[in-house]
Tab-separated table of C-alpha atoms in Angstrom:
chain	number	residue	atom	x	y	z
C	13	MET	CA	14.008	119.767	-28.811
C	14	ILE	CA	18.056	118.774	-29.586
C	15	ALA	CA	19.059	121.257	-31.715
C	16	SER	CA	17.444	123.431	-29.156
C	17	ARG	CA	19.730	122.158	-26.491
C	18	ILE	CA	22.826	122.760	-28.224
C	19	LEU	CA	22.708	126.627	-29.252
C	20	ARG	CA	22.006	127.076	-25.628
C	21	ARG	CA	24.707	125.549	-24.807
C	22	SER	CA	26.908	127.293	-27.448
C	23	PHE	CA	25.691	130.794	-26.224
C	24	LEU	CA	25.736	130.187	-23.152
C	25	THR	CA	29.857	128.563	-23.707
C	26	LEU	CA	29.851	131.913	-25.856
C	27	LEU	CA	29.117	133.607	-22.736
C	28	PHE	CA	31.380	131.941	-20.513
C	29	SER	CA	34.342	133.139	-22.285
C	30	LEU	CA	33.363	136.955	-22.765
C	31	ALA	CA	32.661	136.878	-19.131
C	32	ALA	CA	36.612	135.081	-18.483
C	33	THR	CA	38.001	137.503	-20.958
C	34	ALA	CA	36.596	140.204	-19.396
C	35	VAL	CA	37.548	139.654	-16.079
C	36	LEU	CA	41.763	139.204	-17.682
C	37	ALA	CA	41.159	142.435	-18.629
C	38	GLN	CA	40.598	143.604	-15.584
C	39	ASP	CA	43.488	142.614	-13.521
C	40	LYS	CA	45.259	143.395	-16.092
C	41	PRO	CA	46.724	147.064	-15.531
C	42	ALA	CA	46.566	149.534	-17.989
C	43	GLY	CA	49.356	150.973	-19.899
C	44	GLN	CA	51.027	147.703	-18.281
C	45	GLU	CA	53.950	146.950	-21.178
C	46	TYR	CA	54.405	143.622	-22.744
C	47	GLN	CA	56.898	141.384	-21.100
C	48	PRO	CA	58.128	138.543	-22.343
C	49	GLU	CA	59.386	135.150	-20.488
C	50	VAL	CA	61.142	132.871	-21.474
C	51	GLY	CA	60.272	129.263	-22.255
C	52	GLN	CA	57.447	130.857	-23.618
C	53	SER	CA	55.569	129.253	-27.041
C	54	GLY	CA	56.221	130.855	-30.001
C	55	LYS	CA	55.318	129.459	-33.815
C	56	ASP	CA	58.201	127.281	-34.319
C	57	VAL	CA	60.454	127.541	-31.368
C	58	VAL	CA	60.087	128.455	-27.508
C	59	TRP	CA	61.855	131.615	-26.278
C	60	VAL	CA	64.928	131.904	-25.246
C	61	PRO	CA	66.870	134.945	-25.669
C	62	THR	CA	70.692	134.693	-26.948
C	63	PRO	CA	73.006	135.831	-24.058
C	64	GLN	CA	74.732	139.586	-25.441
C	65	ALA	CA	78.157	138.108	-25.015
C	66	LEU	CA	76.910	135.747	-28.027
C	67	VAL	CA	75.144	138.309	-29.888
C	68	ASP	CA	78.554	140.118	-29.896
C	69	LYS	CA	80.799	137.062	-30.759
C	70	MET	CA	78.168	136.147	-33.773
C	71	LEU	CA	78.493	139.343	-35.613
C	72	ASP	CA	82.100	138.850	-34.991
C	73	LEU	CA	82.277	136.261	-36.301
C	74	GLY	CA	80.439	137.328	-39.377
C	75	ARG	CA	82.259	139.774	-39.538
C	76	VAL	CA	79.497	142.229	-39.709
C	77	THR	CA	80.305	146.127	-40.807
C	78	ALA	CA	78.563	148.938	-41.040
C	79	ALA	CA	78.077	148.255	-44.975
C	80	ASP	CA	76.456	144.974	-44.160
C	81	TYR	CA	72.288	144.390	-44.500
C	82	LEU	CA	71.922	141.781	-41.588
C	83	ILE	CA	68.600	139.949	-41.146
C	84	ASP	CA	67.918	137.988	-38.254
C	85	LEU	CA	64.953	135.040	-38.280
C	86	GLY	CA	62.990	135.031	-35.284
C	87	SER	CA	64.604	137.966	-33.983
C	88	GLY	CA	62.207	137.946	-30.506
C	89	ASP	CA	63.457	140.971	-28.195
C	90	GLY	CA	65.266	142.649	-31.373
C	91	ARG	CA	68.587	142.657	-29.343
C	92	THR	CA	70.907	140.718	-32.502
C	93	VAL	CA	69.535	143.109	-34.695
C	94	ILE	CA	70.083	146.272	-32.481
C	95	THR	CA	73.588	145.464	-31.619
C	96	ALA	CA	74.018	144.943	-35.306
C	97	ALA	CA	72.586	148.488	-36.072
C	98	LYS	CA	74.899	150.044	-33.245
C	99	ARG	CA	77.222	148.384	-35.535
C	100	GLY	CA	76.231	150.310	-38.448
C	101	ALA	CA	74.885	148.015	-40.203
C	102	ARG	CA	71.139	147.504	-41.464
C	103	ALA	CA	69.392	144.929	-39.912
C	104	LEU	CA	65.859	144.009	-39.856
C	105	GLY	CA	64.304	141.366	-37.409
C	106	ILE	CA	61.570	139.322	-38.484
C	107	GLU	CA	58.838	137.711	-36.012
C	108	TYR	CA	56.233	136.249	-35.693
C	109	ASN	CA	54.733	137.445	-32.273
C	110	PRO	CA	53.719	140.775	-32.894
C	111	ASP	CA	54.387	142.064	-29.163
C	112	MET	CA	57.472	140.724	-29.213
C	113	VAL	CA	57.351	143.139	-33.220
C	114	ALA	CA	56.485	145.766	-30.631
C	115	LEU	CA	58.144	145.325	-27.620
C	116	SER	CA	61.606	145.289	-30.164
C	117	GLN	CA	60.526	148.643	-31.955
C	118	ARG	CA	60.172	149.752	-28.308
C	119	ASN	CA	64.075	148.519	-27.607
C	120	ALA	CA	65.154	149.985	-30.956
C	121	VAL	CA	64.086	154.014	-30.119
C	122	LYS	CA	65.701	153.050	-26.449
C	123	GLU	CA	68.914	152.290	-28.151
C	124	GLY	CA	68.639	155.463	-30.798
C	125	VAL	CA	69.262	152.783	-33.732
C	126	THR	CA	65.553	152.876	-35.737
C	127	GLY	CA	67.413	154.291	-38.461
C	128	LYS	CA	68.969	151.131	-38.967
C	129	ALA	CA	67.104	148.904	-36.793
C	130	THR	CA	63.409	147.628	-38.088
C	131	PHE	CA	61.802	145.160	-37.739
C	132	MET	CA	58.509	143.181	-39.665
C	133	LYS	CA	55.612	140.407	-38.257
C	134	ALA	CA	56.113	137.019	-40.800
C	135	ASP	CA	56.792	134.021	-41.752
C	136	LEU	CA	60.331	132.460	-41.652
C	137	PHE	CA	59.163	130.358	-44.582
C	138	GLU	CA	57.036	133.158	-46.465
C	139	SER	CA	59.928	135.603	-46.250
C	140	ASP	CA	62.346	137.080	-48.500
C	141	PHE	CA	65.678	137.735	-47.416
C	142	SER	CA	67.624	137.643	-50.524
C	143	GLN	CA	69.044	140.580	-50.425
C	144	ALA	CA	70.677	140.046	-46.932
C	145	THR	CA	74.659	139.947	-46.486
C	146	VAL	CA	74.554	138.597	-43.222
C	147	ILE	CA	71.702	135.663	-41.798
C	148	THR	CA	70.924	135.576	-38.232
C	149	MET	CA	69.300	132.681	-36.037
C	150	PHE	CA	69.016	130.473	-33.218
C	151	LEU	CA	66.328	128.275	-34.302
C	152	LEU	CA	66.048	124.265	-34.204
C	153	PRO	CA	68.039	121.941	-35.975
C	154	ASP	CA	64.436	120.846	-37.987
C	155	ILE	CA	64.336	124.525	-38.916
C	156	ASN	CA	67.524	124.949	-40.423
C	157	LEU	CA	66.619	121.901	-42.361
C	158	LYS	CA	63.703	123.384	-44.149
C	159	LEU	CA	65.263	126.628	-44.280
C	160	ARG	CA	68.636	125.171	-46.201
C	161	PRO	CA	67.329	124.949	-48.916
C	162	LYS	CA	66.211	128.782	-49.157
C	163	ILE	CA	69.396	129.635	-47.805
C	164	LEU	CA	71.076	127.738	-50.607
C	165	GLY	CA	70.161	129.994	-52.424
C	166	LEU	CA	70.926	132.741	-50.809
C	167	LYS	CA	73.888	134.923	-53.361
C	168	PRO	CA	76.888	133.120	-52.952
C	169	GLY	CA	79.401	134.412	-49.651
C	170	THR	CA	75.680	135.630	-47.998
C	171	ARG	CA	77.404	134.531	-43.890
C	172	ILE	CA	74.934	132.578	-42.146
C	173	VAL	CA	75.642	132.402	-38.325
C	174	SER	CA	73.600	130.609	-36.132
C	175	ASN	CA	74.042	130.696	-32.086
C	176	SER	CA	73.903	125.877	-31.025
C	177	PHE	CA	72.330	124.582	-33.381
C	178	THR	CA	73.663	123.319	-37.316
C	179	MET	CA	73.045	122.133	-40.619
C	180	GLY	CA	72.957	118.692	-40.706
C	181	GLU	CA	75.538	117.298	-43.315
C	182	TRP	CA	76.677	120.958	-44.416
C	183	GLN	CA	79.734	121.132	-42.215
C	184	HIS	CA	80.002	125.143	-40.654
C	185	ASP	CA	83.184	126.819	-41.454
C	186	ARG	CA	83.719	128.162	-38.204
C	187	SER	CA	82.554	128.458	-34.950
C	188	VAL	CA	83.363	130.316	-31.489
C	189	GLN	CA	81.952	130.391	-28.038
C	190	ALA	CA	81.224	132.251	-25.529
C	191	THR	CA	82.341	131.718	-21.510
C	192	GLU	CA	80.582	131.441	-18.523
C	193	SER	CA	83.642	134.750	-17.674
C	194	GLU	CA	81.793	136.573	-20.301
C	195	GLY	CA	78.868	136.654	-18.490
C	196	CYS	CA	77.255	133.102	-20.936
C	197	GLN	CA	75.643	130.252	-19.232
C	198	SER	CA	73.923	128.679	-22.259
C	199	TYR	CA	73.975	128.912	-25.529
C	200	CYS	CA	77.145	130.342	-25.857
C	201	THR	CA	78.317	128.020	-29.375
C	202	ALA	CA	77.864	129.251	-32.380
C	203	TYR	CA	78.623	128.460	-36.005
C	204	LEU	CA	78.999	129.874	-39.522
C	205	TRP	CA	78.946	128.791	-42.517
C	206	ILE	CA	79.365	130.739	-46.236
C	207	VAL	CA	76.692	130.068	-48.385
C	208	PRO	CA	78.891	128.548	-51.261
C	209	ALA	CA	78.355	129.161	-55.478
C	210	LYS	CA	77.372	126.204	-57.620
C	211	VAL	CA	80.016	124.374	-59.589
C	212	GLU	CA	79.153	120.348	-59.969
C	213	GLY	CA	79.024	119.998	-63.322
C	214	THR	CA	81.349	119.908	-66.502
C	215	TRP	CA	83.998	123.321	-67.501
C	216	GLN	CA	85.569	123.794	-70.591
C	217	LEU	CA	89.579	124.699	-70.228
C	218	PRO	CA	91.806	125.511	-72.724
C	219	ALA	CA	93.570	122.893	-72.250
C	220	GLY	CA	91.240	120.478	-71.573
C	221	GLU	CA	87.936	119.559	-69.453
C	222	LEU	CA	87.287	119.757	-65.443
C	223	THR	CA	84.717	117.450	-63.598
C	224	LEU	CA	82.794	118.658	-60.474
C	225	LYS	CA	80.985	116.861	-57.821
C	226	GLN	CA	79.986	119.527	-54.999
C	227	SER	CA	78.612	118.535	-51.928
C	228	PHE	CA	78.250	122.669	-50.147
C	229	GLN	CA	81.239	124.214	-49.522
C	230	MET	CA	83.794	121.132	-50.666
C	231	ILE	CA	84.259	119.715	-53.861
C	232	SER	CA	86.050	116.571	-55.621
C	233	GLY	CA	86.459	115.832	-59.484
C	234	ALA	CA	89.112	115.242	-62.352
C	235	LEU	CA	91.085	117.303	-64.704
C	236	LYS	CA	91.187	115.937	-67.918
C	237	SER	CA	93.921	117.156	-71.015
C	238	ARG	CA	94.221	115.531	-73.738
C	239	THR	CA	96.969	112.891	-72.223
C	240	ASN	CA	96.101	112.281	-68.805
C	241	SER	CA	93.461	112.854	-66.195
C	242	ALA	CA	94.559	114.446	-62.855
C	243	PRO	CA	91.838	114.187	-60.020
C	244	ILE	CA	91.059	116.724	-57.575
C	245	ALA	CA	92.654	117.034	-54.585
C	246	ASN	CA	91.933	119.480	-51.305
C	247	GLY	CA	88.640	121.634	-53.122
C	248	LYS	CA	86.959	123.834	-51.465
C	249	LEU	CA	84.680	126.753	-51.969
C	250	LYS	CA	84.113	129.790	-49.784
C	251	GLY	CA	81.391	131.966	-50.746
C	252	ASP	CA	82.536	132.249	-54.424
C	253	GLN	CA	86.165	131.864	-54.208
C	254	ILE	CA	87.601	127.942	-54.912
C	255	THR	CA	90.553	126.576	-54.645
C	256	PHE	CA	92.172	123.154	-55.460
C	257	ASN	CA	95.118	120.913	-56.600
C	258	SER	CA	95.233	118.832	-59.849
C	259	GLY	CA	98.467	117.686	-60.828
C	260	GLY	CA	100.484	119.499	-58.235
C	261	VAL	CA	99.057	122.801	-59.102
C	262	LEU	CA	97.233	125.058	-57.014
C	263	TYR	CA	94.408	126.265	-58.522
C	264	THR	CA	92.624	129.629	-57.219
C	265	GLY	CA	89.831	131.452	-58.749
C	266	ARG	CA	86.610	132.929	-58.530
C	267	VAL	CA	83.346	131.825	-59.426
C	268	ASN	CA	81.038	134.316	-61.832
C	269	GLY	CA	77.768	132.725	-62.871
C	270	ASN	CA	79.377	129.938	-65.725
C	271	VAL	CA	82.832	131.257	-65.761
C	272	MET	CA	86.182	130.383	-63.155
C	273	GLU	CA	88.336	132.139	-63.736
C	274	GLY	CA	92.621	132.438	-61.130
C	275	SER	CA	95.414	132.299	-60.585
C	276	LEU	CA	98.148	129.353	-61.051
C	277	SER	CA	100.709	128.132	-58.356
C	278	THR	CA	103.469	127.824	-60.983
C	279	GLY	CA	103.138	131.044	-62.330
C	280	GLY	CA	100.281	132.396	-65.271
C	281	SER	CA	96.708	132.544	-65.138
C	282	TRP	CA	93.238	129.511	-65.765
C	283	LYS	CA	89.592	130.571	-67.046
C	284	ALA	CA	87.135	127.936	-67.031
C	285	THR	CA	83.400	128.189	-68.524
C	286	ARG	CA	80.369	125.627	-67.945
C	287	ALA	CA	79.920	123.347	-71.128
C	288	GLY	CA	76.830	124.587	-73.047
C	289	LYS	CA	77.327	128.391	-71.648
């Protein structure tokens, strides 16, 4: 008897659910295109569009050109991807909401950039964006931090541009703001990071040993020769470009995997090989 009552209740619940769905379907005009609402919930964040003035500044900050492949994480209505495509770049938007993906595709058609702008329905944490030269995003700080290890594993020199939210203790390389006079009322700051090469460890030079410690793009350590040891000062990475001072000499160079080489402020050149390689 009890099982019969439970079954009857479940059946009635299903009927009411189907009836409500049918009423909602009748209320929605046939053929009406999906229109997003500011603040609507998404998988990881609510949707708030990036002001167009800041979109333009974000792409300027990332120095986006026709030579780039840009991937926008959480691409919303597609405006960043479409704007990048108008600059000649290949651009991909990754968005979890299929309605937003379809809307973005329609917007790309209207703007005549379907040859450059594409969109896919996918989860950010399961997506491969290793081929991007520029990553743009408007996510929350905790999402940025969850993505940070994956971002730091990208090719050195990859430019990361975020609307409003930072990367924790990974300090940005540059920032820019859009003003109210430019049409930006809120969320008007963009931050740029350049993925640094990985250089922490011991390197061998003909004249001695270079030991480096790395905290994102900042480096410290010491250069030891047979006769003395000089600390590293003002050490910094900009993608695969490295600069530091040691013993009153400025070292500038480029990192290529297990080798880095460049020039000295005193004239001549230098070359270091990662120990054990």
